[in-house]
XYZ file of C-alpha atoms in Angstrom:
716
model
C 13.506 100.221 -7.624
C 11.917 99.527 -11.382
C 15.446 97.400 -11.614
C 14.487 95.368 -8.415
C 11.207 94.179 -10.144
C 10.594 90.479 -11.938
C 9.739 90.746 -15.683
C 6.347 90.711 -15.627
C 5.591 87.773 -18.173
C 3.054 88.667 -20.930
C 0.434 86.369 -21.927
C 2.102 86.385 -25.960
C 4.996 84.610 -23.635
C 2.971 82.715 -21.665
C 0.899 80.756 -24.433
C 4.293 80.307 -26.064
C 5.981 78.801 -22.663
C 2.399 75.967 -22.605
C 2.480 75.917 -27.353
C 6.422 74.600 -26.687
C 5.313 71.893 -23.355
C 2.813 70.855 -25.552
C 4.705 69.903 -27.677
C 7.292 67.961 -26.293
C 4.835 66.180 -24.377
C 3.482 64.948 -27.372
C 6.851 64.528 -28.905
C 7.154 62.063 -25.785
C 4.249 60.436 -26.514
C 5.399 59.517 -30.511
C 8.388 58.225 -29.227
C 7.084 55.643 -26.264
C 4.484 54.861 -28.979
C 7.199 53.952 -31.217
C 8.933 52.436 -29.099
C 6.363 50.188 -27.441
C 4.937 49.208 -31.253
C 8.803 48.403 -31.267
C 8.537 46.073 -28.984
C 5.673 44.574 -29.469
C 6.401 43.047 -32.780
C 9.580 42.255 -31.436
C 7.589 40.531 -29.155
C 5.288 39.383 -31.523
C 7.740 38.046 -33.900
C 9.802 36.291 -30.756
C 6.624 34.721 -30.188
C 5.299 34.298 -33.574
C 9.203 32.162 -34.122
C 8.639 30.450 -30.366
C 5.400 29.571 -31.735
C 6.752 28.029 -34.976
C 9.548 26.171 -32.769
C 7.000 24.679 -31.473
C 4.324 23.947 -33.925
C 7.993 21.700 -35.918
C 8.050 20.535 -32.343
C 5.172 19.006 -31.889
C 4.898 17.946 -34.975
C 8.538 15.765 -34.371
C 6.075 14.482 -31.932
C 3.823 13.320 -33.624
C 5.457 13.057 -36.272
C 7.138 10.216 -34.339
C 4.659 9.648 -32.062
C 3.572 5.923 -33.291
C 7.690 4.664 -33.340
C 8.125 6.440 -29.967
C 4.834 4.047 -28.462
C 5.933 1.297 -30.051
C 9.411 0.548 -28.440
C 8.329 1.560 -24.826
C 5.162 -1.255 -25.177
C 8.292 -4.386 -26.239
C 10.071 -2.065 -23.005
C 6.382 -2.446 -21.253
C 6.834 -6.050 -22.032
C 8.394 -6.815 -18.540
C 4.879 -6.437 -16.719
C 3.042 -9.163 -17.804
C 6.242 -11.997 -18.223
C 6.496 -10.747 -14.523
C 2.565 -11.557 -13.419
C 2.646 -14.743 -15.979
C 5.634 -15.871 -13.878
C 4.346 -14.747 -10.672
C 0.730 -16.881 -11.957
C 3.535 -19.807 -12.245
C 4.707 -19.693 -8.726
C 1.522 -19.743 -7.507
C 0.989 -22.547 -8.664
C 3.608 -23.905 -8.209
C 4.070 -23.416 -4.309
C 0.695 -25.412 -4.666
C 2.443 -28.234 -6.200
C 5.368 -28.057 -4.063
C 3.154 -28.203 -0.485
C 0.892 -31.352 -2.043
C 4.702 -33.158 -3.045
C 5.265 -32.598 1.378
C 2.666 -33.945 2.406
C 3.578 -32.537 6.160
C 0.492 -32.840 6.969
C -0.652 -29.268 7.132
C -4.870 -27.768 4.779
C -3.787 -25.980 1.679
C -6.500 -23.258 3.138
C -6.819 -22.661 -0.865
C -8.785 -26.291 -1.007
C -12.223 -25.456 0.985
C -11.963 -29.602 1.536
C -9.210 -29.416 3.249
C -9.477 -26.718 4.852
C -12.957 -27.598 6.894
C -11.585 -30.523 7.789
C -8.676 -29.355 9.230
C -10.827 -27.450 10.713
C -13.256 -29.805 11.132
C -10.928 -32.408 13.535
C -9.223 -29.293 15.093
C -12.893 -28.556 16.896
C -12.715 -32.743 17.870
C -9.672 -32.391 20.268
C -10.749 -31.764 23.517
C -9.088 -31.158 26.717
C -5.726 -29.045 25.001
C -3.140 -27.397 27.065
C -2.644 -23.214 26.416
C 0.453 -24.376 25.895
C -0.442 -27.317 23.215
C -2.983 -23.803 22.040
C -0.132 -21.934 21.731
C 1.670 -23.885 19.139
C -1.307 -25.362 16.894
C -1.643 -21.926 16.850
C 1.304 -21.106 15.220
C 0.196 -23.314 11.821
C -3.269 -21.692 12.484
C -2.346 -17.968 12.626
C 0.719 -18.836 8.984
C -3.223 -20.616 7.572
C -4.870 -17.506 7.543
C -1.757 -15.384 6.788
C -1.607 -17.432 3.669
C -5.279 -16.745 2.657
C -5.564 -13.067 3.665
C -1.625 -13.497 1.071
C -4.092 -14.865 -1.609
C -6.250 -12.451 -1.718
C -3.792 -9.839 -1.251
C -1.122 -10.610 -4.436
C -3.867 -12.759 -6.653
C -5.408 -9.995 -9.271
C -8.533 -8.770 -9.224
C -9.107 -10.072 -12.709
C -8.029 -13.885 -11.339
C -10.137 -13.634 -8.271
C -14.113 -15.537 -8.458
C -16.693 -13.643 -6.035
C -16.841 -17.617 -4.835
C -13.540 -17.584 -4.187
C -13.276 -14.921 -2.496
C -16.309 -16.125 -0.244
C -14.575 -18.495 0.315
C -11.506 -18.000 1.329
C -12.586 -14.444 3.671
C -14.990 -17.720 4.926
C -12.197 -19.998 6.537
C -10.286 -17.088 7.945
C -13.323 -15.679 9.819
C -13.438 -20.357 11.335
C -9.842 -20.256 11.426
C -11.077 -16.933 13.959
C -13.561 -17.806 15.686
C -12.160 -21.276 16.536
C -8.853 -20.374 17.878
C -10.296 -17.506 19.628
C -12.711 -21.043 21.107
C -9.375 -23.078 21.848
C -8.056 -19.752 24.011
C -10.658 -19.792 25.991
C -11.677 -23.912 26.495
C -7.213 -24.173 27.222
C -7.963 -21.148 29.811
C -10.764 -22.831 31.325
C -8.624 -25.996 31.422
C -6.206 -23.684 33.789
C -8.284 -22.487 36.162
C -9.797 -26.078 36.910
C -6.345 -26.108 39.242
C -5.880 -22.850 40.268
C -6.149 -24.566 43.953
C -2.563 -25.754 42.750
C -1.510 -23.572 40.830
C -1.632 -21.176 44.100
C 0.841 -18.943 44.834
C 2.545 -19.941 48.999
C 2.533 -15.834 49.697
C -0.271 -14.260 48.487
C -2.576 -17.331 47.268
C -4.032 -16.666 44.983
C -2.513 -18.007 41.395
C -0.871 -16.200 38.561
C 0.366 -16.946 36.129
C 1.723 -15.512 32.693
C 2.836 -17.195 29.361
C 4.637 -15.471 26.772
C 4.776 -17.081 22.850
C 6.043 -14.863 19.723
C 2.190 -14.156 19.060
C 0.640 -14.138 22.245
C 1.043 -13.024 25.348
C -0.965 -14.498 27.894
C -1.436 -13.414 32.050
C -3.917 -14.887 34.392
C -5.104 -14.298 38.001
C -7.543 -15.974 39.977
C -8.474 -14.863 42.924
C -8.761 -17.678 45.826
C -8.342 -15.980 48.811
C -10.906 -13.649 48.464
C -9.034 -10.593 50.008
C -10.579 -7.300 50.368
C -7.554 -5.578 50.973
C -5.135 -7.546 48.038
C -7.085 -5.250 45.480
C -3.708 -4.221 42.778
C -2.385 -6.931 40.590
C 1.044 -6.613 39.264
C 1.850 -9.522 36.748
C 5.645 -10.619 37.687
C 8.320 -9.264 36.356
C 5.985 -6.543 34.348
C 4.825 -3.590 35.079
C 0.322 -5.231 33.173
C -1.786 -5.652 35.809
C -4.777 -4.285 37.415
C -6.125 -1.949 39.985
C -9.430 -4.021 41.231
C -12.688 -2.595 43.309
C -13.187 -4.088 47.125
C -16.364 -6.587 45.430
C -14.138 -7.600 42.234
C -11.783 -8.175 44.842
C -13.983 -10.518 47.926
C -15.640 -12.638 44.259
C -15.322 -15.762 43.320
C -13.221 -14.505 40.038
C -10.573 -14.990 37.672
C -8.693 -11.783 35.725
C -7.220 -13.063 31.933
C -5.893 -11.017 29.516
C -5.131 -12.438 26.032
C -2.597 -10.037 24.784
C -3.487 -11.497 20.751
C 0.069 -8.989 18.583
C -2.385 -9.630 15.812
C -5.446 -8.743 15.326
C -9.354 -10.782 15.073
C -11.620 -8.191 16.127
C -12.010 -6.135 13.141
C -13.475 -6.275 10.203
C -12.292 -8.161 7.590
C -10.474 -5.337 5.331
C -12.805 -5.369 1.636
C -10.973 -7.187 -0.821
C -9.925 -4.514 -3.803
C -12.520 -5.375 -6.212
C -12.606 -4.184 -9.957
C -16.253 -3.657 -12.060
C -17.239 -6.297 -13.661
C -18.423 -4.509 -16.316
C -14.256 -2.732 -16.808
C -13.314 -6.593 -16.202
C -15.527 -7.600 -18.300
C -14.641 -5.029 -21.957
C -10.861 -5.422 -21.183
C -11.552 -9.996 -20.685
C -13.387 -10.455 -23.808
C -12.091 -7.875 -26.060
C -9.040 -9.501 -25.418
C -10.214 -13.685 -25.632
C -12.285 -12.389 -28.560
C -8.934 -11.435 -31.036
C -7.006 -14.641 -28.735
C -10.041 -17.170 -30.211
C -9.693 -15.678 -34.288
C -6.554 -16.154 -34.394
C -6.481 -19.724 -33.965
C -9.819 -19.700 -36.054
C -8.206 -17.862 -39.128
C -5.090 -19.350 -39.660
C -7.051 -23.212 -40.003
C -8.592 -21.542 -42.456
C -5.718 -20.206 -44.145
C -4.506 -24.206 -44.097
C -7.609 -25.374 -45.038
C -7.479 -23.208 -48.110
C -3.964 -23.325 -48.524
C -4.443 -27.265 -48.143
C -6.874 -27.854 -50.660
C -5.434 -25.614 -53.047
C -3.007 -28.041 -52.876
C -3.753 -30.941 -53.656
C -5.841 -29.355 -56.698
C -2.419 -28.796 -58.190
C -1.023 -32.647 -57.380
C -4.389 -34.015 -58.834
C -3.305 -32.049 -62.182
C 0.009 -33.501 -61.523
C -0.311 -37.501 -63.178
C 3.324 -38.439 -62.942
C 3.818 -40.423 -59.405
C 7.283 -38.353 -59.024
C 5.926 -35.107 -59.301
C 3.475 -36.489 -57.146
C 5.922 -37.399 -54.271
C 7.458 -34.274 -54.626
C 4.676 -32.154 -54.563
C 2.662 -34.286 -51.773
C 7.126 -32.584 -49.827
C 6.688 -29.364 -50.437
C 3.271 -29.721 -48.888
C 4.991 -30.467 -46.334
C 7.422 -28.387 -46.111
C 5.074 -25.628 -46.561
C 2.820 -25.970 -43.620
C 5.646 -26.785 -41.206
C 5.889 -23.185 -40.589
C 2.408 -22.850 -41.144
C 1.886 -24.395 -38.253
C 3.981 -22.624 -35.924
C 2.496 -18.979 -36.882
C -1.234 -19.870 -34.861
C 1.204 -20.781 -31.434
C 3.060 -17.781 -31.473
C 0.591 -15.077 -31.616
C -1.666 -17.455 -30.040
C 1.070 -16.880 -27.435
C 1.360 -12.602 -27.842
C -2.557 -12.627 -27.336
C -2.455 -13.884 -23.793
C 0.509 -11.161 -23.410
C -1.806 -9.193 -24.713
C -4.737 -10.088 -22.707
C -2.239 -10.186 -19.140
C -1.125 -6.225 -20.178
C -4.668 -4.916 -20.333
C -5.043 -6.929 -17.052
C -2.258 -5.706 -15.022
C -3.058 -1.963 -16.428
C -6.222 -2.088 -15.826
C -5.098 -4.091 -12.183
C -2.497 -1.237 -11.342
C -4.694 1.747 -12.601
C -7.431 0.038 -10.492
C -4.415 0.402 -6.995
C -4.909 4.654 -7.601
C -9.184 4.761 -7.447
C -9.792 8.173 -5.684
C -13.569 6.468 -3.012
C -15.653 9.578 -3.534
C -17.680 9.789 -0.106
C -16.026 9.193 3.706
C -18.049 6.044 4.391
C -20.766 6.373 7.195
C -20.502 5.875 10.487
C -24.300 5.818 12.193
C -22.947 5.648 16.310
C -21.222 8.359 17.980
C -17.496 7.400 19.840
C -17.384 4.715 16.445
C -13.995 4.578 15.097
C -13.625 5.540 11.733
C -11.063 2.580 10.606
C -10.689 4.769 7.641
C -8.699 7.076 9.185
C -6.874 4.626 12.235
C -6.005 1.675 12.485
C -5.338 -0.529 15.102
C -1.677 -1.285 16.394
C 0.218 -3.716 18.785
C -2.442 -5.689 18.303
C -5.361 -6.301 20.674
C -5.496 -7.374 24.906
C -8.629 -8.882 24.982
C -9.850 -8.632 28.867
C -11.948 -10.845 31.371
C -13.170 -11.352 34.136
C -13.944 -15.026 34.712
C -16.172 -16.486 36.683
C -14.070 -18.913 38.955
C -14.980 -23.225 38.095
C -15.705 -25.584 40.474
C -11.642 -26.305 41.798
C -9.326 -30.068 41.262
C -10.273 -31.871 44.914
C -7.498 -34.468 45.986
C -9.732 -38.111 46.957
C -7.817 -41.126 47.774
C -4.853 -40.442 44.574
C -7.691 -38.990 42.188
C -8.683 -36.000 41.239
C -12.490 -35.101 41.405
C -12.718 -31.741 39.367
C -17.161 -31.178 39.052
C -17.081 -29.604 34.970
C -20.009 -28.028 34.178
C -22.177 -28.200 31.031
C -22.118 -24.743 29.977
C -18.122 -24.247 30.452
C -16.325 -20.880 30.761
C -18.496 -17.812 32.210
C -17.555 -14.321 32.102
C -18.991 -12.300 35.161
C -20.699 -9.518 34.911
C -18.924 -6.222 35.289
C -20.806 -3.978 36.475
C -24.333 -6.312 37.046
C -27.085 -5.148 33.978
C -29.264 -4.241 37.189
C -27.312 -2.478 39.308
C -29.045 1.452 38.533
C -27.355 4.198 37.538
C -26.080 5.593 41.156
C -25.382 2.424 43.060
C -23.003 1.237 40.437
C -21.284 4.228 40.025
C -20.194 4.107 43.432
C -20.092 0.788 43.701
C -18.543 -0.501 40.856
C -16.233 2.174 39.784
C -14.240 1.875 36.690
C -10.983 -0.482 36.478
C -7.539 0.675 36.663
C -5.963 -1.073 33.541
C -2.041 -1.086 32.521
C -0.582 -2.821 29.332
C 2.546 -2.426 28.035
C 2.669 -0.853 24.614
C 3.959 -3.830 21.911
C 7.661 -3.318 21.876
C 8.156 -3.812 18.181
C 5.377 -0.646 17.265
C 5.592 2.890 16.278
C 3.535 5.557 17.716
C 4.110 9.086 16.727
C 1.481 10.528 19.272
C 0.404 8.586 22.142
C -2.323 5.793 21.776
C -5.516 6.369 21.700
C -7.816 3.826 23.290
C -10.658 1.564 21.581
C -12.961 -0.880 22.584
C -14.564 -3.730 21.162
C -18.822 -3.337 20.691
C -19.857 -6.656 20.455
C -23.280 -5.255 19.664
C -22.771 -3.262 16.732
C -19.369 -5.050 15.968
C -17.309 -2.064 15.471
C -14.423 0.289 17.623
C -15.751 2.440 20.750
C -14.446 5.043 22.023
C -16.851 5.687 24.669
C -16.390 4.090 28.123
C -12.840 4.711 28.690
C -11.118 7.562 31.259
C -7.907 8.605 32.436
C -5.783 7.522 29.988
C -1.703 8.492 30.834
C 1.364 6.608 27.986
C 4.207 6.327 29.112
C 6.344 6.955 26.549
C 9.431 5.820 28.074
C 8.438 2.708 29.683
C 6.126 1.747 27.077
C 3.087 1.911 29.441
C -0.748 2.997 28.824
C -2.988 2.741 31.859
C -6.892 3.639 31.507
C -9.714 2.974 33.615
C -11.982 1.387 32.051
C -16.254 1.040 32.496
C -16.568 -3.434 31.767
C -14.096 -5.587 30.768
C -13.772 -6.126 26.632
C -10.867 -6.691 24.172
C -9.403 -2.991 24.072
C -7.147 -2.103 21.619
C -4.575 0.806 20.604
C -5.254 3.276 17.502
C -2.869 5.923 15.971
C -4.462 7.768 12.715
C -4.110 6.393 9.850
C -2.154 8.862 7.658
C 0.431 10.354 10.634
C 2.625 9.545 7.261
C 1.097 12.291 5.138
C 1.869 13.934 2.473
C 6.007 12.769 2.264
C 7.820 16.244 2.464
C 9.705 14.352 -0.114
C 11.550 11.502 -2.010
C 14.168 10.003 -3.892
C 14.366 6.180 -5.876
C 17.797 5.910 -7.179
C 19.738 3.029 -8.221
C 22.073 0.598 -5.333
C 23.556 -2.334 -8.063
C 21.988 -4.580 -11.455
C 18.029 -5.450 -10.244
C 18.557 -2.782 -7.025
C 17.173 0.347 -6.163
C 16.906 2.624 -2.702
C 13.944 4.197 -1.896
C 13.720 6.905 1.082
C 10.406 8.561 1.751
C 10.302 11.755 4.187
C 7.919 12.373 6.378
C 7.574 15.391 9.205
C 7.790 12.509 11.451
C 10.536 10.173 10.075
C 12.229 8.941 7.047
C 12.239 5.361 5.914
C 14.979 4.092 3.742
C 13.250 0.806 1.638
C 15.906 -1.219 -0.778
C 14.071 -3.187 -3.599
C 15.739 -6.308 -5.750
C 14.389 -8.333 -7.807
C 10.483 -9.605 -6.640
C 11.775 -9.024 -2.990
C 11.494 -5.657 -0.673
C 13.108 -4.981 2.495
C 13.228 -1.933 5.258
C 17.330 -0.716 5.061
C 16.731 2.053 7.746
C 14.274 4.093 9.260
C 14.702 7.749 11.723
C 12.314 8.905 14.067
C 13.224 12.712 14.447
C 16.325 12.246 12.943
C 17.614 9.772 15.025
C 18.237 6.811 14.303
C 15.260 3.505 14.849
C 15.819 -0.388 15.672
C 13.606 -2.728 14.203
C 13.090 -6.125 14.269
C 11.577 -4.970 9.724
C 15.272 -4.514 9.318
C 17.626 -7.281 6.834
C 14.242 -9.290 5.797
C 13.657 -9.272 2.629
C 10.012 -10.295 2.395
C 8.076 -10.034 -1.950
C 6.111 -6.351 -1.551
C 2.758 -7.227 -0.458
C 4.053 -9.058 2.887
C 6.269 -5.728 3.448
C 3.980 -3.552 3.041
C 1.048 -5.351 5.585
C 4.308 -5.431 7.609
C 5.292 -2.217 7.978
C 1.599 -1.209 8.199
C 1.773 -3.512 11.550
C 4.808 -1.695 12.404
C 2.970 2.179 12.895
C 5.190 3.380 9.821
C 2.120 3.654 7.163
C 3.471 5.173 3.708
C 0.516 3.049 1.832
C -2.842 5.131 1.365
C -5.298 3.506 0.389
C -9.107 4.950 -1.273
C -10.410 7.285 0.782
C -7.062 8.899 2.657
C -7.079 11.514 -0.160
C -10.644 12.168 1.916
C -8.727 12.905 5.937
C -4.993 14.408 3.650
C -5.007 17.306 1.540
C -3.056 15.992 -0.924
C -1.866 17.168 -5.016
C -4.068 14.873 -7.188
C -2.554 13.427 -10.247
C -5.169 11.569 -12.408
C -5.089 8.014 -11.787
C -3.943 7.225 -16.011
C -1.086 9.733 -15.562
C 0.534 8.656 -12.068
C -0.176 4.970 -13.723
C 1.768 5.766 -16.959
C 4.586 7.632 -15.215
C 5.229 4.580 -11.917
C 5.622 2.106 -15.339
C 7.957 4.531 -17.159
C 10.312 5.179 -13.652
C 10.630 1.955 -13.152
C 11.775 1.396 -15.710
C 14.820 3.857 -16.167
C 15.444 2.914 -12.489
C 18.081 0.699 -13.070
C 20.749 4.746 -14.365
C 18.189 7.217 -13.193
C 17.686 8.480 -9.941
C 14.233 10.757 -9.472
C 13.428 12.667 -6.849
C 11.392 15.337 -5.494
C 10.071 18.591 -7.391
C 8.504 21.956 -5.289
C 6.092 22.850 -8.746
C 4.970 19.231 -8.582
C 2.154 21.573 -6.332
C 2.180 24.155 -9.298
C 0.898 22.446 -12.009
C -2.697 21.095 -12.396
C -3.375 17.459 -12.371
C -2.820 15.694 -15.916
C 0.171 16.891 -15.195
C 3.619 15.415 -13.197
C 7.316 17.261 -12.289
C 10.058 15.007 -10.835
C 13.521 15.187 -10.651
C 15.876 12.758 -13.335
C 19.547 12.432 -13.322
C 21.957 9.398 -15.040
C 22.672 7.619 -12.115
C 26.003 4.886 -13.134
C 26.345 2.620 -10.583
C 30.721 3.422 -10.784
C 29.900 7.616 -10.134
C 30.536 8.355 -6.895
C 28.067 10.518 -4.787
C 28.111 14.397 -5.783
C 27.115 16.679 -3.003
C 25.579 18.091 -5.982
C 24.594 16.274 -8.726
C 22.151 18.001 -11.551
C 18.957 17.253 -11.576
C 17.189 17.655 -14.952
C 13.442 18.800 -14.618
C 10.841 17.331 -16.493
C 7.486 17.430 -17.084
C 5.153 14.895 -17.737
C 1.312 14.231 -18.503
C 1.653 10.680 -20.142
C 1.637 11.860 -23.697
C 4.073 13.788 -23.482
C 7.172 14.795 -21.603
C 9.609 17.814 -21.871
C 13.098 19.220 -20.213
C 11.186 22.242 -18.739
C 13.529 25.726 -18.041
C 13.331 26.424 -14.547
C 15.098 24.417 -11.936
C 14.072 24.470 -7.814
C 15.852 27.339 -7.156
C 13.944 29.510 -9.659
C 11.205 32.200 -7.747
C 7.792 31.148 -10.101
C 6.190 28.313 -11.606
C 6.148 28.756 -15.910
C 5.928 25.764 -18.122
C 7.978 26.872 -21.190
C 10.641 24.074 -23.393
C 14.671 24.284 -22.039
C 16.543 25.650 -25.719
C 18.044 22.684 -27.036
C 15.371 20.232 -25.895
C 12.125 18.510 -27.647
C 8.971 17.331 -26.916
C 8.785 13.159 -26.256
C 5.417 10.772 -26.199
C 7.683 8.654 -23.289
C 10.286 9.531 -20.423
C 11.905 6.659 -21.548
C 12.949 9.029 -25.171
C 12.373 11.850 -23.700
C 16.294 10.491 -21.212
C 18.139 9.181 -24.237
C 18.572 13.090 -24.984
C 20.980 13.784 -22.305
C 22.183 10.728 -20.605
C 25.061 8.307 -21.941
C 24.531 5.195 -24.540
C 25.739 3.538 -20.888
C 23.214 4.424 -19.116
C 20.605 3.641 -21.897
C 22.070 -0.195 -21.998
C 21.808 -0.627 -18.256
C 18.244 0.228 -18.999
C 17.334 -2.559 -21.418
C 19.086 -4.838 -17.879
C 16.730 -5.199 -14.935
C 14.984 -8.512 -14.654
C 11.128 -8.017 -14.686
C 10.273 -8.825 -11.846
C 13.030 -6.251 -10.479
C 10.917 -3.374 -12.372
C 7.032 -4.959 -11.947
C 8.548 -4.632 -7.810
C 9.543 -1.062 -8.220
C 6.301 -0.294 -10.274
C 4.687 -1.886 -7.159
C 6.319 0.173 -4.750
C 5.729 3.272 -6.301
C 1.779 2.224 -7.033
C 1.430 1.525 -3.395
C 2.987 4.717 -2.027
C 1.481 7.044 -4.417
C 4.588 9.616 -4.484
C 3.293 11.768 -6.797
C 0.236 12.108 -5.008
C 0.929 12.844 -1.565
C 4.102 14.772 -1.607
């Protein structure tokens, strides 16, 4: 029994065991401490070495900063050169218009456009066909004035010129609509002679590239004829009994343009900013010839004194010859210096204008009425549908070979529906809403069902009330809705439906030619840029190719942007866009510098979106870049380099697109640089760097303008 019992542990053994465990624990802690200290020392040493390396690289970057910035300044001379060319082209186009003598006015000259308006006002009895034909010239004049306001740099636009041009636009718009009203009255006087044999009513449809006109005159007043459909179209109305028995005419004037929405304010810089830049450089321009002329006078006096001190005639003649020879190169200097200062002025103001394009508004515009359409958030598309119920004018009557017609002094009158004196209950029953069916313009893309808005003539804005039972058939491109009273209506879409972008890429195609691809939730746009022109190369909607009349049409950047917006393909943010879209805000100066330098390199390098651009702060931008020479075949997995740019420093990052976490650690065996040009120079071929210097200034300027207009770094 005693052998089977366990040996009892004494107190001394237990103390010994505890002591051994304590010693073991202390030993492990000591070993861990020593290991930690060793690792910490190694880490600190590595960090010290890394910091020393970074300090050396930063010192090296600072040492050559001025040299790199000077070289960049020479490369960026293309921007003032391009602006000078555009300015010369504007003067040249005015001169060409002058020598053409085709009878059309120059819209930028107040006297000419005022004369044109006055003479056209005096023309009477124009038919609808004549007005439509004349409208082509009027619309062209309006477009020219709008382009002048958009293409002329802010620092070249004076306030009085803006007022003059916008005033001329409004006068032309109002006069054009007045002419359509007068021509409609002339047509309606003859309604009885144009009546349809079957229905006894008059119906007429006139189609043109800029307008479509539908007119129906109720001559029979048949109470059962309440469904109106214009022949060969699906456009029409469902009218109530009271209208079917009234002396009325219905007119739908679909203008493919929008002359109802108030003109957008012209983008102008603060007077203080422009004055600082302009006055500073102008003072330098003035000071240069003054200083040089003083030097010339002093030099001339000195040379005269020297020549007077010599008494021999031959020596005098030689001295005068020397003076002339010495003065010749000096007199050339003021002109050269003045040109340099002029280019400096243009360069500074171009940069200021580019920064102005990226300025963000501080708050949303204030709206004071319910259901008012926010035109900063929404955009009108497909033109305006002018819906009118008109009182039928007295009809022409044949008499002894003559046509007798009573002409009302007040002209064409609108029929009030519902009557203003009708009570609410009576109006609801006797004056129900009118059902309207409209054809949506074929050249406009709606990514969602369009909304309908009506024009409030009193408040001068679009509103969404008074419209009900809206239904849209996208395949047939028909929209049907009920309208309480006839007035101009339009279709609206969220202006930012394609923002933010999902990705983008800019790559060379040929000499002075690049392809910009922007991918959004709904569409993929491919835009070609060459010289000073842009073109929509292709468009995909919901991953399917979509045809549009804009394809294969080369336009100037400003005209191209306007055309894309009108087609519903808006990828061009405004100063208010950041208030309606969640964006990845970047400081405007960082964006401007990045876009300018990307444009300079775009002839030999491809750039594309990076997911890490959202991870860095607003004073840095991250994107991918790679050399892309024209002779290279496209590869499945191109080797992209990830660059981070702050406007003053460019660096290559150690991470790539497939990395798990963001880090600003510098890539091994790379350095800091002050510009993107010198950054890519470290890994690019000599051929690529030579290609960078070949493009024309207009091409670089156009690429930069498109990058500034799309704001890829902030809206992706």
